[in-house]
Each structure stands twice: as C-alpha cells, then as structure tokens.
Amino acid sequence: MAHEDKPTHLVEYEAMLLGRHSHLFNARKRNATRLLDQSAYLLLSRLQMDGPMSIGELSAAFGLDASTLNRQTAAMLRAGVVERIPDPEGGIARKFSMTPEGERRLAADRASSIRSLETVMADWTAEEVADFAAHLTRFNHDIERLQGQTWTRPAPPARS
C-alpha cells in the first residue's frame, strides 16, 4: 500500500469505515419510514442556518447546477417541507423557506441521529467528544477552504 508511512493512510481508511458505519447514526438510512432523504436533510439544514435562499444562492452554496436543485426543491415543495416566498430583501428571485413541517422533520431526524451518536460514544468523556468534534470541524473547514464553499455552523457548546 502506498504511503503507509504517513498517518493520512489511516485517516483515509477510517473515513472509509465511517462512511460504511454511518447507517448506525443516520436516521435517514436507518428508518424504513425516514422523514427526509439526504438531499432534503442537507438543504433544510442550510436553510435553517442561513435563512431563505434562491436557486442561485443554493447553487453557489452547494456547488450544484440549477437543474439538480430544481429537481430537489420540487420534491421538497411536494413534500411540504419548503415553500417559495418573495425575497424578504426585495430582490426579484423567489426564495425557498423551510415550512413548519420541514422544521419538524429536520428536528426529528437530527434528534434521532444525535441519540444514535450518543449511544456510540456512551463511554467517551465530554472532553473526548468535544475534541473529536473540534477535529471534525477543522477537517471540514479545510475541505471548505479548498472548495471555496463554506457552511454556516451553530455555535459550539461552551467547554468546561
């Protein structure tokens, strides 16, 4: 195996396994009656953090073409998890906003995922969980920096 002398080969392997194990803490894959698919979960999470967004803004945020986002948002409109609203800032483009049903489904899926993560990390100290979260945050920030696409994040809990 190439680069076995570098720790990055361990990161690659563990990241592969994390993807394999994600079904354990991913409510959208685990539940036969999942509330949201992966694209809706991501889009609603972004709308929750950043507020209403147009197709153009979503395209820039996700690095996806408008036709892909039109298909995804059309399905979300049919599911009642988003609605189209006039731009609150007076712009021409209509924006997508999360509905109360979207908020409910997102909260339910997120709570289920968090419960599963808490089960996996039941033997971890609060400091170990916080350290792991900090490393994941740094890893994702570095990916975002290289891609030129940043994600708004919730404020981290205070560390004691």
mmCIF file of C-alpha atoms in Angstrom:
data_model
loop_
_atom_site.group_PDB
_atom_site.id
_atom_site.type_symbol
_atom_site.label_atom_id
_atom_site.label_comp_id
_atom_site.label_asym_id
_atom_site.label_seq_id
_atom_site.Cartn_x
_atom_site.Cartn_y
_atom_site.Cartn_z
ATOM 1 C CA MET A 1 0.000 0.000 0.000
ATOM 2 C CA ALA A 2 1.448 3.386 -0.977
ATOM 3 C CA HIS A 3 2.124 5.983 1.709
ATOM 4 C CA GLU A 4 1.757 3.541 4.591
ATOM 5 C CA ASP A 5 4.374 5.568 6.422
ATOM 6 C CA LYS A 6 2.047 8.597 6.525
ATOM 7 C CA PRO A 7 -0.813 8.982 9.012
ATOM 8 C CA THR A 8 -3.065 10.103 6.143
ATOM 9 C CA HIS A 9 -3.429 6.478 5.059
ATOM 10 C CA LEU A 10 -5.028 5.815 8.450
ATOM 11 C CA VAL A 11 -7.329 8.810 8.008
ATOM 12 C CA GLU A 12 -8.369 7.552 4.570
ATOM 13 C CA TYR A 13 -9.147 4.104 5.904
ATOM 14 C CA GLU A 14 -11.049 5.338 8.950
ATOM 15 C CA ALA A 15 -13.013 7.816 6.787
ATOM 16 C CA MET A 16 -13.975 4.920 4.507
ATOM 17 C CA LEU A 17 -15.161 2.953 7.536
ATOM 18 C CA LEU A 18 -17.041 5.971 8.888
ATOM 19 C CA GLY A 19 -18.976 6.096 5.627
ATOM 20 C CA ARG A 20 -19.654 2.374 5.980
ATOM 21 C CA HIS A 21 -20.889 2.768 9.562
ATOM 22 C CA SER A 22 -22.872 5.961 9.024
ATOM 23 C CA HIS A 23 -26.113 3.955 8.815
ATOM 24 C CA LEU A 24 -25.816 3.439 12.580
ATOM 25 C CA PHE A 25 -26.320 7.120 13.324
ATOM 26 C CA ASN A 26 -28.031 8.251 10.150
ATOM 27 C CA ALA A 27 -31.781 8.318 10.780
ATOM 28 C CA ARG A 28 -32.467 8.812 7.083
ATOM 29 C CA LYS A 29 -30.872 5.453 6.212
ATOM 30 C CA ARG A 30 -31.870 3.509 9.313
ATOM 31 C CA ASN A 31 -35.614 4.145 9.356
ATOM 32 C CA ALA A 32 -37.824 2.488 6.792
ATOM 33 C CA THR A 33 -40.141 5.474 7.187
ATOM 34 C CA ARG A 34 -37.426 8.093 7.039
ATOM 35 C CA LEU A 35 -38.660 11.628 7.277
ATOM 36 C CA LEU A 36 -36.165 13.223 4.874
ATOM 37 C CA ASP A 37 -33.807 11.988 2.205
ATOM 38 C CA GLN A 38 -30.163 13.059 2.318
ATOM 39 C CA SER A 39 -30.516 15.981 -0.111
ATOM 40 C CA ALA A 40 -33.533 17.380 1.763
ATOM 41 C CA TYR A 41 -31.704 16.999 5.083
ATOM 42 C CA LEU A 42 -28.734 18.973 3.736
ATOM 43 C CA LEU A 43 -30.845 21.660 2.054
ATOM 44 C CA LEU A 44 -33.071 22.150 5.102
ATOM 45 C CA SER A 45 -30.016 22.307 7.369
ATOM 46 C CA ARG A 46 -28.605 25.081 5.195
ATOM 47 C CA LEU A 47 -31.906 26.988 5.138
ATOM 48 C CA GLN A 48 -32.148 26.636 8.917
ATOM 49 C CA MET A 49 -28.731 28.237 9.376
ATOM 50 C CA ASP A 50 -28.800 30.861 6.602
ATOM 51 C CA GLY A 51 -32.486 31.630 6.114
ATOM 52 C CA PRO A 52 -34.373 31.719 2.805
ATOM 53 C CA MET A 53 -32.252 31.152 -0.313
ATOM 54 C CA SER A 54 -32.862 31.333 -4.061
ATOM 55 C CA ILE A 55 -31.866 28.619 -6.530
ATOM 56 C CA GLY A 56 -28.842 30.741 -7.454
ATOM 57 C CA GLU A 57 -27.768 31.060 -3.830
ATOM 58 C CA LEU A 58 -28.284 27.339 -3.243
ATOM 59 C CA SER A 59 -26.278 26.590 -6.381
ATOM 60 C CA ALA A 60 -23.369 28.685 -5.118
ATOM 61 C CA ALA A 61 -23.610 27.218 -1.619
ATOM 62 C CA PHE A 62 -23.716 23.573 -2.722
ATOM 63 C CA GLY A 63 -21.731 23.730 -5.940
ATOM 64 C CA LEU A 64 -24.645 22.106 -7.774
ATOM 65 C CA ASP A 65 -26.227 23.120 -11.061
ATOM 66 C CA ALA A 66 -29.642 24.749 -11.081
ATOM 67 C CA SER A 67 -31.336 21.775 -12.773
ATOM 68 C CA THR A 68 -30.291 19.438 -9.937
ATOM 69 C CA LEU A 69 -31.510 21.918 -7.340
ATOM 70 C CA ASN A 70 -34.768 22.464 -9.239
ATOM 71 C CA ARG A 71 -35.475 18.714 -9.076
ATOM 72 C CA GLN A 72 -34.577 18.538 -5.376
ATOM 73 C CA THR A 73 -36.571 21.599 -4.373
ATOM 74 C CA ALA A 74 -39.571 20.477 -6.467
ATOM 75 C CA ALA A 75 -39.667 17.231 -4.490
ATOM 76 C CA MET A 76 -39.325 19.200 -1.247
ATOM 77 C CA LEU A 77 -42.198 21.505 -2.277
ATOM 78 C CA ARG A 78 -44.395 18.452 -2.977
ATOM 79 C CA ALA A 79 -43.441 17.022 0.440
ATOM 80 C CA GLY A 80 -44.421 20.290 2.106
ATOM 81 C CA VAL A 81 -41.042 20.864 3.764
ATOM 82 C CA VAL A 82 -40.242 24.108 1.896
ATOM 83 C CA GLU A 83 -42.253 26.899 0.342
ATOM 84 C CA ARG A 84 -41.412 29.618 -2.168
ATOM 85 C CA ILE A 85 -41.584 33.117 -0.785
ATOM 86 C CA PRO A 86 -40.839 36.587 -2.138
ATOM 87 C CA ASP A 87 -37.305 37.718 -1.350
ATOM 88 C CA PRO A 88 -37.506 39.314 2.135
ATOM 89 C CA GLU A 89 -34.862 41.826 0.968
ATOM 90 C CA GLY A 90 -36.896 42.869 -2.073
ATOM 91 C CA GLY A 91 -34.932 41.014 -4.758
ATOM 92 C CA ILE A 92 -36.571 39.632 -7.883
ATOM 93 C CA ALA A 93 -35.847 35.923 -7.358
ATOM 94 C CA ARG A 94 -38.202 33.986 -5.145
ATOM 95 C CA LYS A 95 -36.577 32.128 -2.289
ATOM 96 C CA PHE A 96 -37.095 28.807 -0.598
ATOM 97 C CA SER A 97 -38.010 28.874 3.066
ATOM 98 C CA MET A 98 -38.471 25.974 5.453
ATOM 99 C CA THR A 99 -42.070 25.259 6.474
ATOM 100 C CA PRO A 100 -43.100 24.220 9.987
ATOM 101 C CA GLU A 101 -43.351 20.656 8.616
ATOM 102 C CA GLY A 102 -39.779 20.917 7.326
ATOM 103 C CA GLU A 103 -38.651 22.165 10.734
ATOM 104 C CA ARG A 104 -40.431 19.259 12.412
ATOM 105 C CA ARG A 105 -38.946 16.618 10.114
ATOM 106 C CA LEU A 106 -35.446 18.072 10.313
ATOM 107 C CA ALA A 107 -35.601 18.257 14.113
ATOM 108 C CA ALA A 108 -36.866 14.665 14.350
ATOM 109 C CA ASP A 109 -34.155 13.279 12.052
ATOM 110 C CA ARG A 110 -31.442 15.303 13.794
ATOM 111 C CA ALA A 111 -32.607 14.190 17.262
ATOM 112 C CA SER A 112 -32.558 10.564 16.133
ATOM 113 C CA SER A 113 -29.046 10.928 14.723
ATOM 114 C CA ILE A 114 -27.831 12.591 17.912
ATOM 115 C CA ARG A 115 -29.344 9.838 20.071
ATOM 116 C CA SER A 116 -27.539 7.246 17.978
ATOM 117 C CA LEU A 117 -24.239 9.130 18.221
ATOM 118 C CA GLU A 118 -24.692 9.374 21.986
ATOM 119 C CA THR A 119 -25.142 5.597 22.097
ATOM 120 C CA VAL A 120 -21.960 5.058 20.065
ATOM 121 C CA MET A 121 -19.998 7.482 22.280
ATOM 122 C CA ALA A 122 -21.583 6.460 25.580
ATOM 123 C CA ASP A 123 -18.188 5.584 27.087
ATOM 124 C CA TRP A 124 -16.472 8.761 25.885
ATOM 125 C CA THR A 125 -15.831 11.667 28.229
ATOM 126 C CA ALA A 126 -17.354 15.028 27.395
ATOM 127 C CA GLU A 127 -13.828 16.261 26.612
ATOM 128 C CA GLU A 128 -13.216 13.398 24.168
ATOM 129 C CA VAL A 129 -16.476 14.151 22.353
ATOM 130 C CA ALA A 130 -15.631 17.869 22.214
ATOM 131 C CA ASP A 131 -12.109 17.127 20.932
ATOM 132 C CA PHE A 132 -13.480 14.815 18.246
ATOM 133 C CA ALA A 133 -15.997 17.471 17.202
ATOM 134 C CA ALA A 134 -13.204 20.062 17.037
ATOM 135 C CA HIS A 135 -11.109 17.813 14.793
ATOM 136 C CA LEU A 136 -14.081 17.108 12.503
ATOM 137 C CA THR A 137 -14.834 20.823 12.338
ATOM 138 C CA ARG A 138 -11.243 21.625 11.405
ATOM 139 C CA PHE A 139 -11.224 18.845 8.787
ATOM 140 C CA ASN A 140 -14.463 20.134 7.225
ATOM 141 C CA HIS A 141 -13.246 23.760 7.342
ATOM 142 C CA ASP A 142 -10.126 22.749 5.421
ATOM 143 C CA ILE A 143 -12.208 20.945 2.794
ATOM 144 C CA GLU A 144 -14.467 24.000 2.504
ATOM 145 C CA ARG A 145 -11.451 26.291 2.157
ATOM 146 C CA LEU A 146 -10.090 24.192 -0.725
ATOM 147 C CA GLN A 147 -13.522 24.063 -2.418
ATOM 148 C CA GLY A 148 -14.273 27.727 -1.805
ATOM 149 C CA GLN A 149 -17.653 26.859 -0.254
ATOM 150 C CA THR A 150 -18.222 27.467 3.432
ATOM 151 C CA TRP A 151 -21.006 26.234 5.691
ATOM 152 C CA THR A 152 -22.580 28.242 8.442
ATOM 153 C CA ARG A 153 -22.383 26.351 11.723
ATOM 154 C CA PRO A 154 -24.221 26.536 15.000
ATOM 155 C CA ALA A 155 -22.255 27.983 17.883
ATOM 156 C CA PRO A 156 -20.357 25.216 19.681
ATOM 157 C CA PRO A 157 -21.397 24.454 23.247
ATOM 158 C CA ALA A 158 -19.221 26.006 25.929
ATOM 159 C CA ARG A 159 -16.393 23.739 27.051
ATOM 160 C CA SER A 160 -15.909 23.390 30.741
#
